């Protein structure tokens, strides 16, 4: 009975994502494109903006050139730097209060997925006042948000191009997924210069997030030609450049390629949603505070293996895509080779394999919420049982 409900939800999600009206952003690319984006703010006539960021980035000096470009162009600004990883409702409310009280006409978000998501919801809350919890789910809001300029400083979430935002309810600690075409920023700068400072651990985790988006999008029942094109681009770029960016953070070619991989991964899952990797990873983030990319990396190959036969043909295509296929191998063997390539990359970057603080007593909660999240939002290639999810989670215990 529940599976039938999930299948009906998957059809509804597929069509909602296809039909949801989206604003197409203008994209600035390349070194110092973030500064060109700031000039654009002035060209468009905005006189005062709110910069949304996190305190580490703000005090590290990463935003210095952005701020001086705004000053040179006579754009006044206020700063909200209170965003923390996995932002909560209260951070969005505090940023929106500042946006309102400072009379800012637009928002410039500079940071990782946490900052971008908080800024996206700040923009929406300003023009659609109300209870943040009521935004949860996939539905269009009444009013367009405050104009948003997005400058990602990590390469993984693709949040700059997605209709999604993930905000945590500070009381239940549940990560609330929100899908609304009006969340997509109006202007984006993919500026690899700002990604050089990412330490290898964050490069690795966020890069695996981009890979997860692309793979889960391709395996989604909602996958179609346009989403596949973006998923393939992301997967090729991740396999070609992630280890390079991990080994040498100053390799701007690799950083730029990973910025694009992240963007393509986001563009892919924006149209298809994701799958059980995210369903489980969100629970690890909620219960153990595991960073999102790390949580995805902990279960990506294991979930692919657990899907079994129904994904062999697609995973075999991915083995061919990244050029690791050997002749005369069956689809099942090629699928296994792709899964092994993901495991090898995870190992080479020394990514943690277990979340800190996961307890046996958490397993029923993870299983329940992962099944509910995937069942209501993700057109997964096949539905898993409670036991299958528990079998995926149990090896993560310390
Ligand atoms: P993050 O934004 O939480 O940042 C992680 C850490 O990296 C922070 O401490 C930050 O200060 C630091 N950091 C960021 N840029 C840096 C840089 N250039 N140099 C040094 N340090 C830097 O991490 P994230 O993985 O980018 O984002 C995760 C969040 O995004 C989660 O809340 C997740 O749920 C959400 N998400 C959203 C979408 C979407 O489509 N909206 C998709 C995937 C994930």
Short mmCIF file of C-alpha atoms and ligand atoms in Angstrom, two decimals:
data_model
loop_
_atom_site.label_atom_id
_atom_site.label_comp_id
_atom_site.label_asym_id
_atom_site.label_seq_id
_atom_site.Cartn_x
_atom_site.Cartn_y
_atom_site.Cartn_z
CA UNK A 1 0.00 0.00 0.00
CA UNK A 2 2.81 2.35 0.99
CA UNK A 3 4.74 1.49 -2.20
CA UNK A 4 1.69 2.41 -4.27
CA UNK A 5 1.55 5.77 -2.44
CA UNK A 6 5.29 6.29 -3.04
CA UNK A 7 4.87 5.49 -6.74
CA UNK A 8 2.06 8.02 -7.06
CA UNK A 9 4.17 10.61 -5.21
CA UNK A 10 7.09 9.90 -7.58
CA UNK A 11 4.90 10.58 -10.62
CA UNK A 12 3.64 13.79 -8.99
CA UNK A 13 7.21 14.90 -8.10
CA UNK A 14 8.42 14.14 -11.63
CA UNK A 15 5.73 16.35 -13.17
CA UNK A 16 6.04 19.07 -10.55
CA UNK A 17 9.78 19.33 -11.27
CA UNK A 18 9.19 19.32 -15.03
CA UNK A 19 6.44 21.91 -14.96
CA UNK A 20 7.63 24.19 -12.14
CA UNK A 21 8.29 27.62 -13.68
CA UNK A 22 11.95 28.61 -13.27
CA UNK A 23 13.80 31.86 -13.74
CA UNK A 24 16.91 31.38 -15.92
CA UNK A 25 19.90 33.00 -14.20
CA UNK A 26 22.63 34.99 -15.91
CA UNK A 27 25.96 33.22 -15.39
CA UNK A 28 29.39 34.81 -15.02
CA UNK A 29 32.30 32.38 -15.40
CA UNK A 30 36.03 32.32 -14.89
CA UNK A 31 38.66 33.94 -12.70
CA UNK A 32 37.37 37.05 -10.92
CA UNK A 33 33.88 36.62 -12.36
CA UNK A 34 32.60 37.35 -8.84
CA UNK A 35 33.90 40.90 -9.30
CA UNK A 36 32.15 41.23 -12.66
CA UNK A 37 28.98 40.11 -10.90
CA UNK A 38 29.44 42.89 -8.31
CA UNK A 39 29.81 45.44 -11.11
CA UNK A 40 26.57 44.07 -12.52
CA UNK A 41 24.86 44.84 -9.20
CA UNK A 42 25.76 48.51 -9.74
CA UNK A 43 24.83 48.44 -13.44
CA UNK A 44 21.39 47.16 -12.47
CA UNK A 45 21.00 50.17 -10.19
CA UNK A 46 20.96 48.54 -6.76
CA UNK A 47 22.20 51.03 -4.21
CA UNK A 48 22.34 48.86 -1.09
CA UNK A 49 22.74 45.08 -0.77
CA UNK A 50 22.89 42.54 2.04
CA UNK A 51 25.93 40.27 1.88
CA UNK A 52 25.01 36.87 3.33
CA UNK A 53 28.00 34.74 4.29
CA UNK A 54 29.54 32.81 7.19
CA UNK A 55 31.80 34.23 9.84
CA UNK A 56 34.82 32.11 8.90
CA UNK A 57 34.73 33.26 5.28
CA UNK A 58 34.07 36.89 6.23
CA UNK A 59 36.92 37.12 8.73
CA UNK A 60 39.32 35.13 6.52
CA UNK A 61 39.41 37.97 3.98
CA UNK A 62 37.90 35.87 1.17
CA UNK A 63 35.32 38.59 0.53
CA UNK A 64 37.76 41.53 0.54
CA UNK A 65 37.90 42.00 -3.25
CA UNK A 66 34.13 41.61 -3.52
CA UNK A 67 33.63 44.31 -0.91
CA UNK A 68 36.13 46.72 -2.50
CA UNK A 69 34.48 46.21 -5.90
CA UNK A 70 31.11 47.13 -4.39
CA UNK A 71 32.68 50.20 -2.76
CA UNK A 72 34.38 51.27 -6.01
CA UNK A 73 30.98 51.04 -7.69
CA UNK A 74 29.24 53.04 -4.94
CA UNK A 75 27.07 50.13 -3.82
CA UNK A 76 26.46 50.32 -0.07
CA UNK A 77 26.13 47.08 1.89
CA UNK A 78 25.25 45.47 5.21
CA UNK A 79 26.58 42.04 6.23
CA UNK A 80 24.91 39.02 7.79
CA UNK A 81 27.66 36.52 8.59
CA UNK A 82 25.77 34.27 11.00
CA UNK A 83 25.19 31.30 8.67
CA UNK A 84 26.42 27.98 10.09
CA UNK A 85 26.74 24.63 8.27
CA UNK A 86 23.25 23.19 7.75
CA UNK A 87 21.49 26.50 8.43
CA UNK A 88 18.46 26.68 10.68
CA UNK A 89 15.21 28.67 10.52
CA UNK A 90 16.48 31.21 13.06
CA UNK A 91 19.50 32.12 10.88
CA UNK A 92 17.19 32.78 7.93
CA UNK A 93 14.91 34.86 10.15
CA UNK A 94 17.87 36.89 11.47
CA UNK A 95 19.17 37.53 7.93
CA UNK A 96 15.70 38.55 6.74
CA UNK A 97 15.38 40.96 9.70
CA UNK A 98 18.68 42.57 8.72
CA UNK A 99 17.63 42.73 5.05
CA UNK A 100 14.44 44.52 6.08
CA UNK A 101 15.87 46.83 8.73
CA UNK A 102 18.83 47.88 6.57
CA UNK A 103 16.54 48.55 3.58
CA UNK A 104 18.68 46.43 1.25
CA UNK A 105 17.33 45.99 -2.27
CA UNK A 106 19.19 42.80 -3.19
CA UNK A 107 21.24 39.98 -1.62
CA UNK A 108 24.75 38.82 -2.52
CA UNK A 109 25.38 35.32 -1.12
CA UNK A 110 29.04 34.31 -0.83
CA UNK A 111 29.74 30.87 0.57
CA UNK A 112 29.06 27.16 0.39
CA UNK A 113 25.70 25.45 0.04
CA UNK A 114 24.75 26.43 3.60
CA UNK A 115 25.15 30.15 2.84
CA UNK A 116 23.44 29.89 -0.55
CA UNK A 117 20.47 28.01 0.90
CA UNK A 118 20.10 30.45 3.80
CA UNK A 119 20.28 33.39 1.37
CA UNK A 120 17.76 31.79 -1.01
CA UNK A 121 15.24 31.42 1.81
CA UNK A 122 16.03 34.90 3.18
CA UNK A 123 15.10 36.32 -0.22
CA UNK A 124 11.85 34.34 -0.28
CA UNK A 125 10.86 35.12 3.31
CA UNK A 126 11.26 38.85 2.69
CA UNK A 127 8.55 38.85 0.01
CA UNK A 128 6.45 35.94 1.32
CA UNK A 129 6.30 36.58 5.08
CA UNK A 130 5.15 33.70 7.23
CA UNK A 131 6.11 30.49 8.95
CA UNK A 132 9.29 29.02 7.38
CA UNK A 133 8.02 25.48 7.96
CA UNK A 134 5.13 26.19 5.56
CA UNK A 135 7.60 26.45 2.63
CA UNK A 136 8.54 22.75 2.99
CA UNK A 137 7.92 20.56 -0.05
CA UNK A 138 7.78 21.30 -3.76
CA UNK A 139 5.46 24.22 -4.45
CA UNK A 140 5.69 27.69 -5.99
CA UNK A 141 5.51 30.66 -3.63
CA UNK A 142 3.22 33.55 -4.46
CA UNK A 143 5.84 36.28 -4.88
CA UNK A 144 9.31 36.41 -6.44
CA UNK A 145 12.03 36.78 -3.82
CA UNK A 146 14.37 39.72 -3.24
CA UNK A 147 16.87 39.71 -6.18
CA UNK A 148 19.66 37.25 -5.34
CA UNK A 149 23.25 37.17 -6.64
CA UNK A 150 24.99 33.86 -5.79
CA UNK A 151 28.73 33.28 -5.52
CA UNK A 152 29.51 29.69 -4.47
CA UNK A 153 32.83 29.12 -2.66
CA UNK A 154 32.58 25.32 -2.52
CA UNK A 155 32.18 22.97 -5.48
CA UNK A 156 29.55 20.38 -4.65
CA UNK A 157 26.01 21.40 -3.82
CA UNK A 158 25.17 23.16 -7.07
CA UNK A 159 22.74 25.18 -4.94
CA UNK A 160 23.41 28.23 -7.14
CA UNK A 161 21.36 26.66 -9.95
CA UNK A 162 18.80 24.53 -8.11
CA UNK A 163 15.24 25.29 -7.11
CA UNK A 164 16.06 23.68 -3.77
CA UNK A 165 17.02 24.89 -0.32
CA UNK A 166 17.57 22.73 2.73
CA UNK A 167 16.89 24.46 6.06
CA UNK A 168 16.93 22.71 9.43
CA UNK A 169 14.13 23.06 11.97
CA UNK A 170 16.10 23.85 15.14
CA UNK A 171 13.57 22.09 17.38
CA UNK A 172 13.02 18.79 15.56
CA UNK A 173 16.48 19.00 13.88
CA UNK A 174 14.77 17.75 10.70
CA UNK A 175 16.30 19.03 7.46
CA UNK A 176 13.37 20.57 5.60
CA UNK A 177 13.71 20.30 1.80
CA UNK A 178 12.11 23.19 -0.08
CA UNK A 179 11.58 23.20 -3.85
CA UNK A 180 10.44 26.36 -5.62
CA UNK A 181 11.51 27.72 -9.03
CA UNK A 182 11.56 31.22 -7.51
CA UNK A 183 14.49 30.18 -5.28
CA UNK A 184 16.89 30.10 -8.25
CA UNK A 185 19.26 33.08 -8.02
CA UNK A 186 19.04 35.74 -10.76
CA UNK A 187 22.82 36.04 -11.22
CA UNK A 188 25.58 33.50 -10.56
CA UNK A 189 29.38 33.77 -10.61
CA UNK A 190 31.40 30.55 -10.89
CA UNK A 191 34.71 31.95 -9.71
CA UNK A 192 37.28 29.24 -9.01
CA UNK A 193 39.60 31.84 -7.43
CA UNK A 194 37.33 31.77 -4.36
CA UNK A 195 37.61 27.98 -4.10
CA UNK A 196 41.40 27.78 -3.78
CA UNK A 197 41.22 28.14 0.00
CA UNK A 198 39.07 25.05 0.47
CA UNK A 199 41.13 22.52 2.45
CA UNK A 200 41.47 19.05 0.89
CA UNK A 201 38.87 17.53 3.26
CA UNK A 202 36.17 20.02 2.12
CA UNK A 203 37.26 19.71 -1.53
CA UNK A 204 36.82 15.94 -1.23
CA UNK A 205 33.49 16.00 0.58
CA UNK A 206 31.89 18.65 -1.63
CA UNK A 207 33.23 16.99 -4.80
CA UNK A 208 31.59 13.72 -3.76
CA UNK A 209 28.36 15.67 -3.24
CA UNK A 210 28.51 16.83 -6.88
CA UNK A 211 29.10 13.23 -7.98
CA UNK A 212 26.19 11.99 -5.85
CA UNK A 213 23.82 14.57 -7.36
CA UNK A 214 24.76 13.55 -10.87
CA UNK A 215 24.61 9.79 -10.27
CA UNK A 216 21.33 9.92 -8.33
CA UNK A 217 19.83 12.17 -10.99
CA UNK A 218 20.81 9.75 -13.76
CA UNK A 219 19.34 6.79 -11.83
CA UNK A 220 16.13 8.67 -11.00
CA UNK A 221 12.97 7.50 -12.73
CA UNK A 222 12.47 11.17 -13.64
CA UNK A 223 15.76 11.27 -15.57
CA UNK A 224 15.40 12.52 -19.16
CA UNK A 225 17.58 13.75 -22.01
CA UNK A 226 18.33 17.22 -20.65
CA UNK A 227 19.04 16.01 -17.10
CA UNK A 228 21.22 13.16 -18.44
CA UNK A 229 23.33 15.60 -20.43
CA UNK A 230 24.05 17.57 -17.26
CA UNK A 231 24.60 14.45 -15.15
CA UNK A 232 27.09 13.04 -17.67
CA UNK A 233 29.01 16.33 -17.81
CA UNK A 234 29.27 16.43 -14.00
CA UNK A 235 30.39 12.80 -13.71
CA UNK A 236 33.07 13.18 -16.41
CA UNK A 237 34.42 16.35 -14.79
CA UNK A 238 34.47 14.84 -11.29
CA UNK A 239 36.41 11.76 -12.40
CA UNK A 240 38.84 13.88 -14.38
CA UNK A 241 39.44 16.75 -11.96
CA UNK A 242 38.40 16.04 -8.36
CA UNK A 243 41.63 14.26 -7.38
CA UNK A 244 43.64 17.04 -9.04
CA UNK A 245 41.81 19.71 -7.03
CA UNK A 246 42.22 17.58 -3.91
CA UNK A 247 45.98 17.15 -4.45
CA UNK A 248 46.65 20.77 -5.35
CA UNK A 249 44.12 23.37 -4.25
CA UNK A 250 45.88 26.03 -6.32
CA UNK A 251 45.29 24.10 -9.57
CA UNK A 252 42.86 26.62 -11.06
CA UNK A 253 42.04 24.46 -14.08
CA UNK A 254 40.88 21.68 -11.74
CA UNK A 255 39.08 24.14 -9.44
CA UNK A 256 37.27 25.69 -12.40
CA UNK A 257 36.29 22.24 -13.73
CA UNK A 258 34.94 21.26 -10.30
CA UNK A 259 32.94 24.50 -10.09
CA UNK A 260 31.36 23.47 -13.38
CA UNK A 261 30.86 19.87 -12.20
CA UNK A 262 29.00 21.17 -9.18
CA UNK A 263 26.85 23.43 -11.36
CA UNK A 264 26.04 20.57 -13.79
CA UNK A 265 25.28 18.19 -10.90
CA UNK A 266 22.86 20.76 -9.52
CA UNK A 267 21.32 21.38 -12.94
CA UNK A 268 20.82 17.60 -13.30
CA UNK A 269 19.11 16.85 -9.99
CA UNK A 270 17.12 20.09 -10.16
CA UNK A 271 14.99 18.36 -12.81
CA UNK A 272 14.88 14.85 -11.34
CA UNK A 273 15.40 15.00 -7.58
CA UNK A 274 17.82 12.55 -5.92
CA UNK A 275 17.58 9.13 -4.20
CA UNK A 276 18.32 6.97 -1.16
CA UNK A 277 21.90 8.27 -0.77
CA UNK A 278 20.43 11.66 0.10
CA UNK A 279 17.58 10.09 2.08
CA UNK A 280 20.12 8.42 4.39
CA UNK A 281 22.72 11.23 4.32
CA UNK A 282 20.22 13.82 5.56
CA UNK A 283 19.54 11.65 8.62
CA UNK A 284 23.28 11.33 9.35
CA UNK A 285 23.55 15.12 9.14
CA UNK A 286 20.58 15.55 11.46
CA UNK A 287 21.61 13.01 14.09
CA UNK A 288 25.41 13.19 14.00
CA UNK A 289 26.16 16.59 12.41
CA UNK A 290 27.98 14.83 9.55
CA UNK A 291 28.77 17.37 6.79
CA UNK A 292 26.48 16.75 3.83
CA UNK A 293 29.17 15.75 1.30
CA UNK A 294 30.82 13.40 3.79
CA UNK A 295 27.49 11.77 4.58
CA UNK A 296 26.78 11.20 0.87
CA UNK A 297 30.27 9.74 0.35
CA UNK A 298 29.72 7.30 3.23
CA UNK A 299 26.85 5.55 1.48
CA UNK A 300 27.05 6.32 -2.26
CA UNK A 301 28.74 3.11 -3.50
CA UNK A 302 26.89 0.97 -0.96
CA UNK A 303 23.48 2.28 -2.09
CA UNK A 304 24.42 1.73 -5.75
CA UNK A 305 25.32 -1.87 -4.91
CA UNK A 306 22.11 -2.37 -2.94
CA UNK A 307 19.92 -1.21 -5.85
CA UNK A 308 21.11 -4.34 -7.69
CA UNK A 309 20.09 -5.40 -11.20
CA UNK A 310 17.75 -2.49 -11.89
CA UNK A 311 20.67 -0.03 -12.16
CA UNK A 312 23.25 -2.26 -13.88
CA UNK A 313 22.60 -0.98 -17.35
CA UNK A 314 22.87 2.68 -16.31
CA UNK A 315 25.96 2.12 -14.15
CA UNK A 316 27.55 0.20 -17.06
CA UNK A 317 26.96 3.32 -19.18
CA UNK A 318 28.74 5.37 -16.50
CA UNK A 319 31.72 2.98 -16.53
CA UNK A 320 31.93 3.59 -20.29
CA UNK A 321 31.48 7.34 -19.80
CA UNK A 322 34.51 7.60 -17.52
CA UNK A 323 36.53 5.29 -19.76
CA UNK A 324 37.13 2.39 -17.37
CA UNK A 325 35.17 -0.29 -19.23
CA UNK A 326 36.91 -3.46 -20.28
CA UNK A 327 35.81 -5.33 -23.38
CA UNK A 328 33.59 -8.44 -23.19
CA UNK A 329 32.31 -7.59 -19.73
CA UNK A 330 28.65 -7.95 -18.82
CA UNK A 331 26.57 -4.98 -17.69
CA UNK A 332 26.71 -6.32 -14.13
CA UNK A 333 30.51 -6.41 -14.27
CA UNK A 334 30.74 -2.92 -15.73
CA UNK A 335 28.36 -1.66 -13.05
CA UNK A 336 30.61 -3.19 -10.41
CA UNK A 337 33.63 -1.49 -12.03
CA UNK A 338 31.92 1.90 -11.77
CA UNK A 339 31.03 1.28 -8.11
CA UNK A 340 34.64 0.26 -7.46
CA UNK A 341 35.88 3.47 -9.12
CA UNK A 342 33.75 5.47 -6.65
CA UNK A 343 35.13 3.43 -3.73
CA UNK A 344 38.70 3.96 -4.97
CA UNK A 345 38.23 7.71 -5.28
CA UNK A 346 36.70 7.87 -1.80
CA UNK A 347 39.70 5.93 -0.47
CA UNK A 348 42.29 8.04 -2.30
CA UNK A 349 40.86 11.16 -0.64
CA UNK A 350 40.78 9.44 2.73
CA UNK A 351 37.14 10.37 3.30
CA UNK A 352 35.70 9.30 6.65
CA UNK A 353 33.56 6.17 6.40
CA UNK A 354 31.60 6.43 9.63
CA UNK A 355 29.62 9.33 11.14
CA UNK A 356 30.65 10.34 14.64
CA UNK A 357 28.16 9.39 17.32
CA UNK A 358 25.83 7.12 15.35
CA UNK A 359 24.27 4.62 17.76
CA UNK A 360 22.40 1.36 17.31
CA UNK A 361 19.36 3.10 18.83
CA UNK A 362 19.42 5.64 15.96
CA UNK A 363 18.92 2.99 13.27
CA UNK A 364 15.07 2.74 13.41
CA UNK A 365 14.87 6.56 13.21
CA UNK A 366 17.26 6.72 10.22
CA UNK A 367 15.34 3.94 8.46
CA UNK A 368 11.93 5.55 9.08
CA UNK A 369 12.93 9.03 7.96
CA UNK A 370 15.05 7.89 4.98
CA UNK A 371 12.15 5.79 3.69
CA UNK A 372 9.68 8.63 4.23
CA UNK A 373 11.93 11.24 2.58
CA UNK A 374 12.73 9.09 -0.44
CA UNK A 375 9.12 7.89 -0.69
CA UNK A 376 7.67 11.39 -0.71
CA UNK A 377 10.28 13.29 -2.73
CA UNK A 378 12.57 11.00 -4.76
CA UNK A 379 11.63 8.97 -7.87
CA UNK A 380 14.13 6.23 -6.89
CA UNK A 381 14.98 3.41 -9.34
CA UNK A 382 13.38 0.89 -6.95
CA UNK A 383 11.90 1.03 -3.46
CA UNK A 384 13.92 -0.53 -0.67
CA UNK A 385 12.58 -2.29 2.41
CA UNK A 386 13.17 -1.26 6.03
CA UNK A 387 15.62 -4.15 6.33
CA UNK A 388 17.62 -3.04 3.28
CA UNK A 389 18.01 0.50 4.64
CA UNK A 390 18.94 -0.86 8.08
CA UNK A 391 21.55 -3.10 6.41
CA UNK A 392 23.02 0.00 4.71
CA UNK A 393 23.13 1.96 7.97
CA UNK A 394 24.40 -0.71 10.40
CA UNK A 395 27.97 -0.86 8.94
CA UNK A 396 28.25 2.88 9.66
CA UNK A 397 28.23 2.23 13.44
CA UNK A 398 31.64 2.90 14.99
P1 LIG B 1 28.98 24.43 3.78
O1 LIG B 1 28.40 25.55 3.04
O2 LIG B 1 28.22 23.92 4.97
O3 LIG B 1 30.46 24.80 4.21
C1 LIG B 1 31.26 23.86 4.91
C2 LIG B 1 32.46 24.58 5.49
O4 LIG B 1 33.32 24.99 4.42
C3 LIG B 1 32.11 25.85 6.27
O5 LIG B 1 32.79 25.83 7.49
C4 LIG B 1 32.61 26.98 5.37
O6 LIG B 1 33.05 28.09 6.11
C5 LIG B 1 33.76 26.30 4.66
N1 LIG B 1 34.09 26.91 3.35
C6 LIG B 1 33.24 27.26 2.37
N2 LIG B 1 33.92 27.76 1.32
C7 LIG B 1 35.23 27.73 1.66
C8 LIG B 1 36.43 28.15 1.00
N3 LIG B 1 36.42 28.62 -0.23
N4 LIG B 1 37.59 28.01 1.68
C9 LIG B 1 37.62 27.49 2.94
N5 LIG B 1 36.53 27.08 3.60
C10 LIG B 1 35.34 27.21 2.96
O7 LIG B 1 29.25 23.17 2.83
P2 LIG B 1 28.57 22.74 1.46
O8 LIG B 1 28.85 21.31 1.30
O9 LIG B 1 28.91 23.66 0.36
O10 LIG B 1 27.00 22.93 1.73
C11 LIG B 1 26.27 21.99 2.50
C12 LIG B 1 24.85 22.48 2.67
O11 LIG B 1 24.22 22.61 1.39
C13 LIG B 1 23.99 21.50 3.46
O12 LIG B 1 23.17 22.20 4.35
C14 LIG B 1 23.17 20.81 2.40
O13 LIG B 1 21.94 20.30 2.89
C15 LIG B 1 22.97 21.92 1.41
N6 LIG B 1 22.71 21.47 0.02
C16 LIG B 1 21.87 22.23 -0.71
C17 LIG B 1 21.60 21.86 -2.01
C18 LIG B 1 20.65 22.69 -2.84
O14 LIG B 1 20.41 22.37 -4.00
N7 LIG B 1 20.10 23.74 -2.31
C19 LIG B 1 22.20 20.73 -2.58
C20 LIG B 1 23.06 20.00 -1.80
C21 LIG B 1 23.33 20.38 -0.49
#
